XYZ file of C-alpha atoms in Angstrom:
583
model
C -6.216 -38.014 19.554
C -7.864 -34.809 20.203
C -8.567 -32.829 17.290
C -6.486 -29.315 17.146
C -6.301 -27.204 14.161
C -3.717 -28.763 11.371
C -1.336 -25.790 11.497
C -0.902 -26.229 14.760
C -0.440 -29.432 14.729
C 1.941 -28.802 11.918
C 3.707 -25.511 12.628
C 7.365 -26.550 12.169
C 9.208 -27.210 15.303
C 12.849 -27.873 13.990
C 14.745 -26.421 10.560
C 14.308 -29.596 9.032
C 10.004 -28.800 9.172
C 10.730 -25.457 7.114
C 9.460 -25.670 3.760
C 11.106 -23.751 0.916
C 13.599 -21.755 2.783
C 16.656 -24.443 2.563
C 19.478 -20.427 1.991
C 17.683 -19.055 5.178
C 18.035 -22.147 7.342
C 21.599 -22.938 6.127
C 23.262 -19.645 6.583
C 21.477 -19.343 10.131
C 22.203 -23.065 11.441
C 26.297 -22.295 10.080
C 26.087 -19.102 12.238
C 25.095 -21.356 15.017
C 27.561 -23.658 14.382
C 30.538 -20.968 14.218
C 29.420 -19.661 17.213
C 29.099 -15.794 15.281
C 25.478 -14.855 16.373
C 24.893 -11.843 15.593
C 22.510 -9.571 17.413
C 19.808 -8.331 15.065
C 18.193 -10.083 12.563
C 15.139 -9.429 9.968
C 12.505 -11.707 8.350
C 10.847 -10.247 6.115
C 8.496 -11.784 3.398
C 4.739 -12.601 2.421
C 2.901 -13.946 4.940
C 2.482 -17.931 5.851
C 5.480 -17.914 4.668
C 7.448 -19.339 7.839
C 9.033 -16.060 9.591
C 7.714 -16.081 12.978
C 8.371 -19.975 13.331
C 11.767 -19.733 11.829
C 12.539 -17.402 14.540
C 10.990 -19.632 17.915
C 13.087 -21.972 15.979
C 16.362 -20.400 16.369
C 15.420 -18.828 19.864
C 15.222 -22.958 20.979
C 18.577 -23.745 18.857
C 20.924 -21.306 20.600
C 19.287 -22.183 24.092
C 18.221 -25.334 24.015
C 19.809 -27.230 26.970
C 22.102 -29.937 24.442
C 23.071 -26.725 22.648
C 23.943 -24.999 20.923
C 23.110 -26.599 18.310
C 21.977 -26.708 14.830
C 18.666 -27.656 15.133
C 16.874 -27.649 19.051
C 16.176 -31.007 20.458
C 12.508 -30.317 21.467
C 12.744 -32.679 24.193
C 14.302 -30.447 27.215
C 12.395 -28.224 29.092
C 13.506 -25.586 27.684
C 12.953 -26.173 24.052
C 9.276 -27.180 25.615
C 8.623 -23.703 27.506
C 9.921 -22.250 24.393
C 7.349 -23.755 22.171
C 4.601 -23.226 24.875
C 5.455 -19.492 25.268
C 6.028 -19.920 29.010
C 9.597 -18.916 29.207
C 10.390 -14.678 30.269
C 13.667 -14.565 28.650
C 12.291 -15.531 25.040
C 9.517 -13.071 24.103
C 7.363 -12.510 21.053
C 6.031 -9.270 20.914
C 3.297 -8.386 18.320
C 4.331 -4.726 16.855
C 0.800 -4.136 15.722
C -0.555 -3.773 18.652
C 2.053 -2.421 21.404
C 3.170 -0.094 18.621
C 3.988 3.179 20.674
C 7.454 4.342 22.251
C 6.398 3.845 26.018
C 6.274 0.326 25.550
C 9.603 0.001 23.515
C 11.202 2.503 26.279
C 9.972 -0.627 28.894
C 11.474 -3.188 26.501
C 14.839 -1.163 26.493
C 14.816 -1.390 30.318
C 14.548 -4.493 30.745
C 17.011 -5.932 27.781
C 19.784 -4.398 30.306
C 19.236 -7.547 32.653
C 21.098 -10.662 32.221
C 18.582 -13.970 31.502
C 17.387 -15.778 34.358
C 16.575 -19.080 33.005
C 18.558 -19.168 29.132
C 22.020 -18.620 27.706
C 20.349 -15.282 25.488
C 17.365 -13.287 25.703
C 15.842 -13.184 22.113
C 13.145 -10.790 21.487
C 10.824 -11.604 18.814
C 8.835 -8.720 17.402
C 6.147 -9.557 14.798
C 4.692 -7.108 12.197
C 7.571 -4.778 13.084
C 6.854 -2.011 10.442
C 3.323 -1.166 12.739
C 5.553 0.609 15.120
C 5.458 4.442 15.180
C 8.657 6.723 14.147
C 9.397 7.909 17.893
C 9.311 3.826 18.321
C 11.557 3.083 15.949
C 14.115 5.689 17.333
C 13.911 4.456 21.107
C 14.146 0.616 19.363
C 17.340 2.427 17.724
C 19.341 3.335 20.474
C 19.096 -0.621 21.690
C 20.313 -1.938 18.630
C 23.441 0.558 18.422
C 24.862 -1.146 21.516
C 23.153 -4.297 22.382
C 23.679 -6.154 25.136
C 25.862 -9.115 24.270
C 23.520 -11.672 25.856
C 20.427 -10.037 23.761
C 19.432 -11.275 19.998
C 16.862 -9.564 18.397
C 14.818 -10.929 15.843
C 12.266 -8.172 13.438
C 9.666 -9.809 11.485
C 7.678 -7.666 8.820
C 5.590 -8.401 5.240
C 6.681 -4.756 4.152
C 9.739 -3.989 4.673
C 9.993 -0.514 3.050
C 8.341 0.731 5.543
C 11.373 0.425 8.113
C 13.527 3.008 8.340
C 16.980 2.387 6.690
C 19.056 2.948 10.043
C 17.189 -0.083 11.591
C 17.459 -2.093 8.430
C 21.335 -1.520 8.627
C 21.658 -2.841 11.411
C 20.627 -6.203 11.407
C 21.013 -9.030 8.939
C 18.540 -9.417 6.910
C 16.572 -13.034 5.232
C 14.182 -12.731 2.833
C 11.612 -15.375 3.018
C 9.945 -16.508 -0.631
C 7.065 -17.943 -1.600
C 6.848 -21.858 -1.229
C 7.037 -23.499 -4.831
C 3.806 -25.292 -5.915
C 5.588 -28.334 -5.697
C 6.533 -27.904 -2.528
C 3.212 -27.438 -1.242
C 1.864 -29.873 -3.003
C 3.800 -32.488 -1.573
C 3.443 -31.361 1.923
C -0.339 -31.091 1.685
C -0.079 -34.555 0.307
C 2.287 -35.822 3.442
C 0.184 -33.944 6.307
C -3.408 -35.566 4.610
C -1.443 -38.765 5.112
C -0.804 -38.317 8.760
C -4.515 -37.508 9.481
C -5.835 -39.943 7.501
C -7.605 -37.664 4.933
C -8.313 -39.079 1.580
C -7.124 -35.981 -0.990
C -7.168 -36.059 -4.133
C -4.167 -34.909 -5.824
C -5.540 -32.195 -8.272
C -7.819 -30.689 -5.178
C -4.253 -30.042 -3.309
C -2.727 -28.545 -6.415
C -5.464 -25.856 -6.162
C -5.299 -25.370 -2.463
C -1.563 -24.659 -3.046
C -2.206 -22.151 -5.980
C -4.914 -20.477 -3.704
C -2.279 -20.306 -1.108
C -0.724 -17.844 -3.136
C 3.019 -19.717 -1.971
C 1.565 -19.184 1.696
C 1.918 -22.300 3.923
C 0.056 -21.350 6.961
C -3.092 -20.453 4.300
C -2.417 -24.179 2.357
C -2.508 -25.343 5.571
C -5.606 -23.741 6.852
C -7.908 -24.525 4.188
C -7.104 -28.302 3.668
C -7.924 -28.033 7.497
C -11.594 -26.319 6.467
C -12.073 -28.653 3.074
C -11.069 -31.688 5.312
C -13.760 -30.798 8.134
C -16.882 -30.547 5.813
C -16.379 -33.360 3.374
C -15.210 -35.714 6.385
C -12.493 -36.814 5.530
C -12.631 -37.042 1.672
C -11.144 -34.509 -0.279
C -11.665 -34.053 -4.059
C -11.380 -30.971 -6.640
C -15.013 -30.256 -6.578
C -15.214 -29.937 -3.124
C -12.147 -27.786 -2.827
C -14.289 -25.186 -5.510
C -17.660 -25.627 -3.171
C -15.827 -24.621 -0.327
C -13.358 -22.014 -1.294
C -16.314 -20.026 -3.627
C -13.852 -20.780 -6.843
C -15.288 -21.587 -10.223
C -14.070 -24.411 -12.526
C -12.114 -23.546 -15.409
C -14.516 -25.203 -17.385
C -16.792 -23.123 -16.886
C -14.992 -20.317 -17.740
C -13.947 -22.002 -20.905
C -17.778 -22.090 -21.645
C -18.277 -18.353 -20.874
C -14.833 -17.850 -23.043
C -16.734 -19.770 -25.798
C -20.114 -17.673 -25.174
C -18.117 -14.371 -25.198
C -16.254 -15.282 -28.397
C -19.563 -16.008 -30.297
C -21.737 -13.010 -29.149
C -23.727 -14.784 -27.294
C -24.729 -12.434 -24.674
C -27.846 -14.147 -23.063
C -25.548 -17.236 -22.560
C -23.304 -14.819 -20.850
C -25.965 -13.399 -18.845
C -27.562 -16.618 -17.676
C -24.187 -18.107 -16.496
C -23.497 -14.944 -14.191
C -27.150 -15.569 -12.562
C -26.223 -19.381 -12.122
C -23.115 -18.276 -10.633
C -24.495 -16.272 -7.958
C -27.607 -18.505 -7.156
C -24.718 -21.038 -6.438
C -23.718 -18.260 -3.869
C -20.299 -17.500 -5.409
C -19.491 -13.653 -4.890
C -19.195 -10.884 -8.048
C -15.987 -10.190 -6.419
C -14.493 -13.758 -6.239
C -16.176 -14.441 -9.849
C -14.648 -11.314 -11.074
C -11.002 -12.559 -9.614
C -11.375 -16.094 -10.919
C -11.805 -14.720 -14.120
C -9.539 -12.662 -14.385
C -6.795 -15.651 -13.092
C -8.203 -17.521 -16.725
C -7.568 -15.013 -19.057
C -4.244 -14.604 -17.740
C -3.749 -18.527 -18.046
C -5.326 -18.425 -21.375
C -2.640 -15.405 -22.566
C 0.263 -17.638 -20.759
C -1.015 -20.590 -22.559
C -0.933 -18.215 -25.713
C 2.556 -16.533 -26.122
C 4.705 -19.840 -23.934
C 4.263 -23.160 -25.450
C 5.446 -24.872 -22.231
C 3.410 -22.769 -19.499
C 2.246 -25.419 -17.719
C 4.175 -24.349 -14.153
C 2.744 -20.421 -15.143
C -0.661 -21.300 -15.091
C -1.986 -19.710 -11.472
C -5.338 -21.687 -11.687
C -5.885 -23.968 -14.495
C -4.965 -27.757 -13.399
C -4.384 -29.300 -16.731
C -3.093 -26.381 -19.249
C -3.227 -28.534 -22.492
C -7.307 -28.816 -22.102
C -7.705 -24.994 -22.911
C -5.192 -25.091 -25.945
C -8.140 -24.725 -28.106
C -9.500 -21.861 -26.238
C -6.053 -19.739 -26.203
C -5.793 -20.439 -30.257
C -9.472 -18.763 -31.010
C -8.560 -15.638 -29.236
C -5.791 -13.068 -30.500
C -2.690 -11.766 -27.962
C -4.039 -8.418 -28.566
C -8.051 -9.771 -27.095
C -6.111 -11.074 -24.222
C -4.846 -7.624 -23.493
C -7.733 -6.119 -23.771
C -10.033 -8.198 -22.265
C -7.590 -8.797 -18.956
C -7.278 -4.902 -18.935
C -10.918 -4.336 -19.130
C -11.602 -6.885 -16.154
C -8.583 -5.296 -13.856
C -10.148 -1.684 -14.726
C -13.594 -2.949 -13.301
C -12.311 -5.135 -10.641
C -10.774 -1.638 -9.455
C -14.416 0.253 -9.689
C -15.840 -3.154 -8.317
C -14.147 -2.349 -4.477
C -17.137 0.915 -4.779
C -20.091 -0.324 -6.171
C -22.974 -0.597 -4.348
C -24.125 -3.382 -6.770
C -20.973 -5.303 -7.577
C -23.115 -7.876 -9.483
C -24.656 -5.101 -12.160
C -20.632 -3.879 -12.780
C -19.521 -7.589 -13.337
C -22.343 -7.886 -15.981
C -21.052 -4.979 -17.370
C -17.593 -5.649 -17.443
C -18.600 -9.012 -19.249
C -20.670 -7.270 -21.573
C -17.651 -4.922 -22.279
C -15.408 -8.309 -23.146
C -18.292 -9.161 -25.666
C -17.668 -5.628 -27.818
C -14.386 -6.667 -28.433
C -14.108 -7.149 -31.757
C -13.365 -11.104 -32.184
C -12.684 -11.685 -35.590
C -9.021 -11.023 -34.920
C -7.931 -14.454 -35.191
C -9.391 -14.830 -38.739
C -7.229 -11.735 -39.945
C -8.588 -8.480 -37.881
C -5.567 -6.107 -37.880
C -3.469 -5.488 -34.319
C -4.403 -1.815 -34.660
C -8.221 -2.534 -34.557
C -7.652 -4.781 -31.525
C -5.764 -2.208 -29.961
C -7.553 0.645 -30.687
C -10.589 -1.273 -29.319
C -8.699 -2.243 -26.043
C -7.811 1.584 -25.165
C -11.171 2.596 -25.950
C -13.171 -0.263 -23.790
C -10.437 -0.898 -21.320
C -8.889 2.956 -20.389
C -6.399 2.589 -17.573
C -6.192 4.886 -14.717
C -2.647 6.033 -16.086
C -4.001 7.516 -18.885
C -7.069 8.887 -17.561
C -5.250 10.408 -15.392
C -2.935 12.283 -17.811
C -6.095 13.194 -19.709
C -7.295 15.125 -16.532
C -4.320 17.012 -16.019
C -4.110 17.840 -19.522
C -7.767 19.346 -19.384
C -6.888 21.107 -15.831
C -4.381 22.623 -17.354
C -5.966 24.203 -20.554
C -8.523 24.998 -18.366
C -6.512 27.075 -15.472
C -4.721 28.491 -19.184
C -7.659 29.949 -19.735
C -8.754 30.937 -16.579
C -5.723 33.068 -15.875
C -6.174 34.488 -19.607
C -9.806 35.582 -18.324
C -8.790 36.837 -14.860
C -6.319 38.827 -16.937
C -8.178 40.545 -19.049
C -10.988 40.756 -16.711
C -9.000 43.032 -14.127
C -7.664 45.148 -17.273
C -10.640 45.949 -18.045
C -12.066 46.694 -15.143
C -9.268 47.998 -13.545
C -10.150 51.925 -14.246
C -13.774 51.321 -13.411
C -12.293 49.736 -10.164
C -10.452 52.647 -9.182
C -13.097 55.156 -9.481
C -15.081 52.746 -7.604
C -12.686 52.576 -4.832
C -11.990 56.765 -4.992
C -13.576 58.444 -1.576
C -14.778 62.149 -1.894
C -11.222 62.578 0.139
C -9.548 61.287 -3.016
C -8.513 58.276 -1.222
C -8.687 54.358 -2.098
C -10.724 52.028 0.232
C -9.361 49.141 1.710
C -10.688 46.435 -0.525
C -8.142 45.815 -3.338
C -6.903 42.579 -1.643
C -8.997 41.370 1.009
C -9.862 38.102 -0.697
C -6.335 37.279 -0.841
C -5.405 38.577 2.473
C -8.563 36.358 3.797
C -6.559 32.868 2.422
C -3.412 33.557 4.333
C -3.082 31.824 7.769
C -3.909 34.156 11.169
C -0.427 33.312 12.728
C 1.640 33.459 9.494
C 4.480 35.574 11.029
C 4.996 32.160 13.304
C 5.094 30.574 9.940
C 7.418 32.715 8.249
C 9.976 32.531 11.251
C 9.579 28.435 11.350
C 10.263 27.402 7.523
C 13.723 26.902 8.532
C 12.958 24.977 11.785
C 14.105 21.860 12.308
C 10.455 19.708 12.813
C 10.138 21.446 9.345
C 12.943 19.524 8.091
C 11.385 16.314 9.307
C 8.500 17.032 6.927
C 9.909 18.191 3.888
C 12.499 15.314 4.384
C 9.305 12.422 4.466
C 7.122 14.350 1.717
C 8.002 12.255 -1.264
C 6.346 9.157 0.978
C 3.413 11.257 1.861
C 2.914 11.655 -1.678
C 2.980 8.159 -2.230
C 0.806 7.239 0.532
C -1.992 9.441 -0.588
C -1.696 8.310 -4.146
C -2.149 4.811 -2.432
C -5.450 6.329 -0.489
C -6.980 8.213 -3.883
C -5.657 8.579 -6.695
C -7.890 11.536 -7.713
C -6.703 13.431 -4.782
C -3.053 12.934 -5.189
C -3.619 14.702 -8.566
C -4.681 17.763 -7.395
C -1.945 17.583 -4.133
C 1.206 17.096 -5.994
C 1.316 20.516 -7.417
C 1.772 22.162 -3.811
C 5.168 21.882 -1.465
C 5.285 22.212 1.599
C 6.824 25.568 3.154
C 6.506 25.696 7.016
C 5.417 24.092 10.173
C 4.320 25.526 13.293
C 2.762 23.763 16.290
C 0.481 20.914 15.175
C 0.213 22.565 11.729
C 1.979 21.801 8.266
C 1.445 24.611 6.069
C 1.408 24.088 2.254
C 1.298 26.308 -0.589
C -0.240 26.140 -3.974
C 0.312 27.694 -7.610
C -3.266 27.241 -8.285
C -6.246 28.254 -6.410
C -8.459 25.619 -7.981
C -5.834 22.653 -7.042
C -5.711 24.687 -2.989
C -9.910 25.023 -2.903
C -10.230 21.455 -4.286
C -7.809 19.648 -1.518
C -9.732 22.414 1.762
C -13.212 20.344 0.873
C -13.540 18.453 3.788
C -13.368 14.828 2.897
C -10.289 15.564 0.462
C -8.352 17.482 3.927
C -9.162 14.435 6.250
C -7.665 12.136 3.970
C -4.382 14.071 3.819
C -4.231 14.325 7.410
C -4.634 10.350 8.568
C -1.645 10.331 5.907
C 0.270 12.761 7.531
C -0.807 11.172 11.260
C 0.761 7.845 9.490
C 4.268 9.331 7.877
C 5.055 12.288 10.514
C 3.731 10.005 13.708
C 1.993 12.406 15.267
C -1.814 14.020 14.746
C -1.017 17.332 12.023
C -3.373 19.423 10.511
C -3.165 20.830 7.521
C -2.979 24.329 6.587
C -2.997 26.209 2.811
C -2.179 29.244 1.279
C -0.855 30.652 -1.889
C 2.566 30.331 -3.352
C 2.616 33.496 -4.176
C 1.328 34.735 -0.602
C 3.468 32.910 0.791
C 6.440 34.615 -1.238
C 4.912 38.018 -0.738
C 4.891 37.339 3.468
C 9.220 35.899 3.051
C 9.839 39.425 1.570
C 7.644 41.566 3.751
C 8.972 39.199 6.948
C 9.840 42.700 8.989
C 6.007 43.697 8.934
C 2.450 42.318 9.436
C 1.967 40.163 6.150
C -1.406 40.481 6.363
C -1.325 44.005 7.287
C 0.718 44.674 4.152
C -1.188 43.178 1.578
C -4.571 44.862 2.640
C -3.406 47.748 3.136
C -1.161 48.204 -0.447
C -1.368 51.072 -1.950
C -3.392 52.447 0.380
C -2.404 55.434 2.710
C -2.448 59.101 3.162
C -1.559 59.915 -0.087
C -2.889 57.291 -2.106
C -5.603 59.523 -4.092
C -3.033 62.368 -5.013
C -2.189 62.569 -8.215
C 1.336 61.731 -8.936
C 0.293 58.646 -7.169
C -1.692 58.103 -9.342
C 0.340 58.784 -12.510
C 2.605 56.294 -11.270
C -0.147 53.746 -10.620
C -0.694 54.156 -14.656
C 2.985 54.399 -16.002
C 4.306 51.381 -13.964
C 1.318 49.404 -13.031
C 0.165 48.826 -9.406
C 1.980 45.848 -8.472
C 5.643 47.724 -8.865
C 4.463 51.172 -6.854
C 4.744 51.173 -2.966
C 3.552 54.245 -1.234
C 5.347 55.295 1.800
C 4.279 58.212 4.038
């Protein structure tokens, strides 16, 4: 027989080929059964984990030509165009790339025709959160009043990004991960079949790589299988996949715990003239120490372990290390795995986050105290969390004194000012505010009449995820963002305001403002820009709404009589921000 990839050899053609989803196939082969279809469904879940195959699967089952029936025959046409993608009425549309509203618009006119050659139409769509918001809405009006003869069938890994009126209307299946067991044994029956000699501790760490994926256990048996022709073993799984033994890493946990850092140092350059990856190394390593800590605190952790085969060998290793190490040595590793994604030389930081796991103070487990350990894991191993609360805490003793300095700057300064600004004709030039009136948008009077409109609502209304989207981009940046709100919209333009003008400057450089925008392209579905100004401009403009904003604030306290002296005397009694001089 030819050979053919071994997932698609092995892509499950009937329930009974699902692995690990026994609720999902149950509930939908009794709906079949009853004869109470309904008309939307969702599959959401990781990926590989069966969602798109589930659903050709039921698409065959309620049209398959002995059917209905519980599961499809695979033997009539049908069921055969089905499989083969050759039939119109049964169509699997990937979201992630017909993603806009013209072609869900054509999808809508064409679900109004009855099927030609099957009992439903069943529209598959794949990756279904990649579909913009004016998508989604057309999508909605089809799934409000469906068609009887139409079933639709959403598949998605994230489904928080759907909006909640689509979720409510269909019924939903979560797909899980496949059990280690599970795969295991499949692995084992599908090596059969294809006559590859596996070993069984080399499929036990395909299936843990798989991360509970099928397709991916699938795949890479297929790859192992292909270069060691035909015969599988542990070793060979580890050559091919870039993964390290835990041995190994017991060694470097021995090297580490003893202070010997050339030991350290020699195994990293072994590693990489091997060709393993500072990245992958970095990953592996982290996976032991989280073993080791499992193997630590549970006696029985033998189904926790993510990577180590046999848990019992590195008993030895989890008693000469304390819980508290473990912390800090796993946090230390995730903090540089983080920086790692950066670095130009991923390499020198993995050296460095080793070296980092050596200053650890070790003699815990021969009576150290926890508060040494721990004191040594938030000093070595600071967490973005905190660092971030330390910057904010700065940033604000800083703008503190800032504003204390501006204060008592313009106090001071403030008589000098005025003689400054005093013309022969006694009156004050135009220069007060300029720098302020210079932030403040040219159309703001189309901003001031929009904050109530209703594309305005739209934004305010998805802010909190547009928030959480550029914490998700940079962290850094959300820090400085999430002190403004937004206030209006007009045209293309969201316009935000800030309390601080460090926090507004920051977020206008360049880089900072593009980043905001692709997340506001993303949420809001459409290309924005972003505009600033400050809060209390802003405020100022809402008052003055009947006249020129900008107008107003250059020209305060500035006019005909602005140099005469009860002017003046007023200036000094009540301050210049509370006198307004009229003609």
């Amino acid at each position: 027989m030819e050979h053919i990839a071994l997932y698609r050899a092995w892509r499950p053609q009937s329930f009974q080929d699902m692995v690990g989803q026994q609720h999902i196939i149950q509930t939908l082969q009794n709906a079949i059964r009853e004869e109470r279809i309904s008309h939307a469904y969702l599959f959401s879940g990781p990926r590989g984990t069966g969602k798109t195959s589930a659903a050709k699967i039921f698409a065959k089952a309620i049209n398959c030509e002995h059917g209905p029936a519980i599961e499809p025959c695979n033997e009539c046409e049908t069921c055969k165009r089905i499989t083969s993608g050759n039939i119109m009425d049964v169509l699997e549309i990937d979201a992630a790339s017909n993603r806009g509203v013209e072609e869900i618009r054509d999808l809508r006119e064409k679900v109004k025709y009855a099927p030609t050659e099957v009992r439903r139409k069943v529209y598959i769509i794949d990756e279904v959160h990649m579909l913009t918001t004016e998508a989604f809405n057309a999508l909605l009006k089809t799934l409000e009043e469906p068609p009887a003869h139409v079933v639709f069938i959403l598949a998605t890994t994230e489904p928080h990004r759907l909006p909640a009126t689509i979720i409510s209307r269909c019924q939903r299946f979560d797909f899980r991960r496949v059990s280690l067991i599970e795969q295991t044994d499949r692995l084992a029956l599908i090596a059969g079949e294809e006559q590859i000699e596996a070993d069984r501790d080399a499929l036990e760490y395909i299936a843990r790589l798989s991360d509970g994926g099928m397709r991916d256990a699938v795949s890479i048996l297929d790859q192992v299988s292909a270069f060691t022709d035909g015969k599988v073993t542990y070793t060979q799984v580890l050559q091919m996949t870039g993964g390290i033994a835990s041995e190994q890493f017991a060694e470097l946990a021995s090297a580490l715990l003893h202070g010997d850092i050339a030991k350290v140092l020699q195994m990293v350059e072994s590693f990489m003239q091997e060709g393993k990856s500072a990245e992958k190394c970095m990953e592996n390593l982290l996976y032991y120490f989280r073993d080791v800590l499992m193997i630590k605190m549970i006696p029985q952790a033998g189904d926790l372990t993510e990577r180590m085969l046999d848990p019992e060998i590195f008993r030895e290793t989890a008693s000469a290390f304390t819980k508290e190490q473990l912390f800090a040595m796993i946090d230390t590793l995730n903090h540089y795995q983080t920086e790692m994604k950066y670095a130009a030389q991923p390499q020198m930081l993995f050296e460095v986050a080793l070296l980092k796991l050596g200053s650890i103070p070790t003699s815990g487990a021969n009576g150290s105290s926890t508060a040494d350990v721990a004191s040594s894991s938030s000093s070595h191993a600071p967490t973005d969390a905190s660092e971030i609360r330390q910057l904010k805490q700065q940033l604000a003793q800083l703008e503190q004194k800032l504003d204390k300095a501006l204060k008592s700057g313009i106090a001071a300064s403030g008589e000098a000012s005025d003689r400054n600004q005093t013309g022969s004709s006694g009156r004050r030039t135009p220069t007060a505010r300029v720098s302020s009136a210079a932030k403040i948008p040219s159309q703001i009077q189309s901003y001031v009449s929009n904050r109530n409109h209703s594309d305005f609502t739209k934004v305010s209304g998805s802010w909190g995820k547009i928030l959480q989207r550029v914490k998700e981009e940079k962290v850094t940046i959300h820090a400085w963002f999430v002190n403004c709100e937004p206030v209006s919209i007009h045209e293309d333009a969201v316009l935000v305001a800030f309390k601080h003008d460090m926090h507004r400057e920051t977020i206008e450089k360049s880089v900072n403002k593009q980043i905001v925008e692709s997340v506001l392209e993303e949420v809001l579905g459409s290309s924005h820009r972003l505009v600033t100004m400050m809060q209390k401009d802003w405020l100022e403009a809402i008052e003055g709404a009947h006249e020129d904003p900008v107008e107003a604030l250059e020209l305060e306290h500035e006019g005909e009589n602005a140099g005469e002296p009860l002017v003046d005397e007023a200036i000094q009694l009540f301050g210049e921000s509370l006198v307004v001089v009229k003609e």
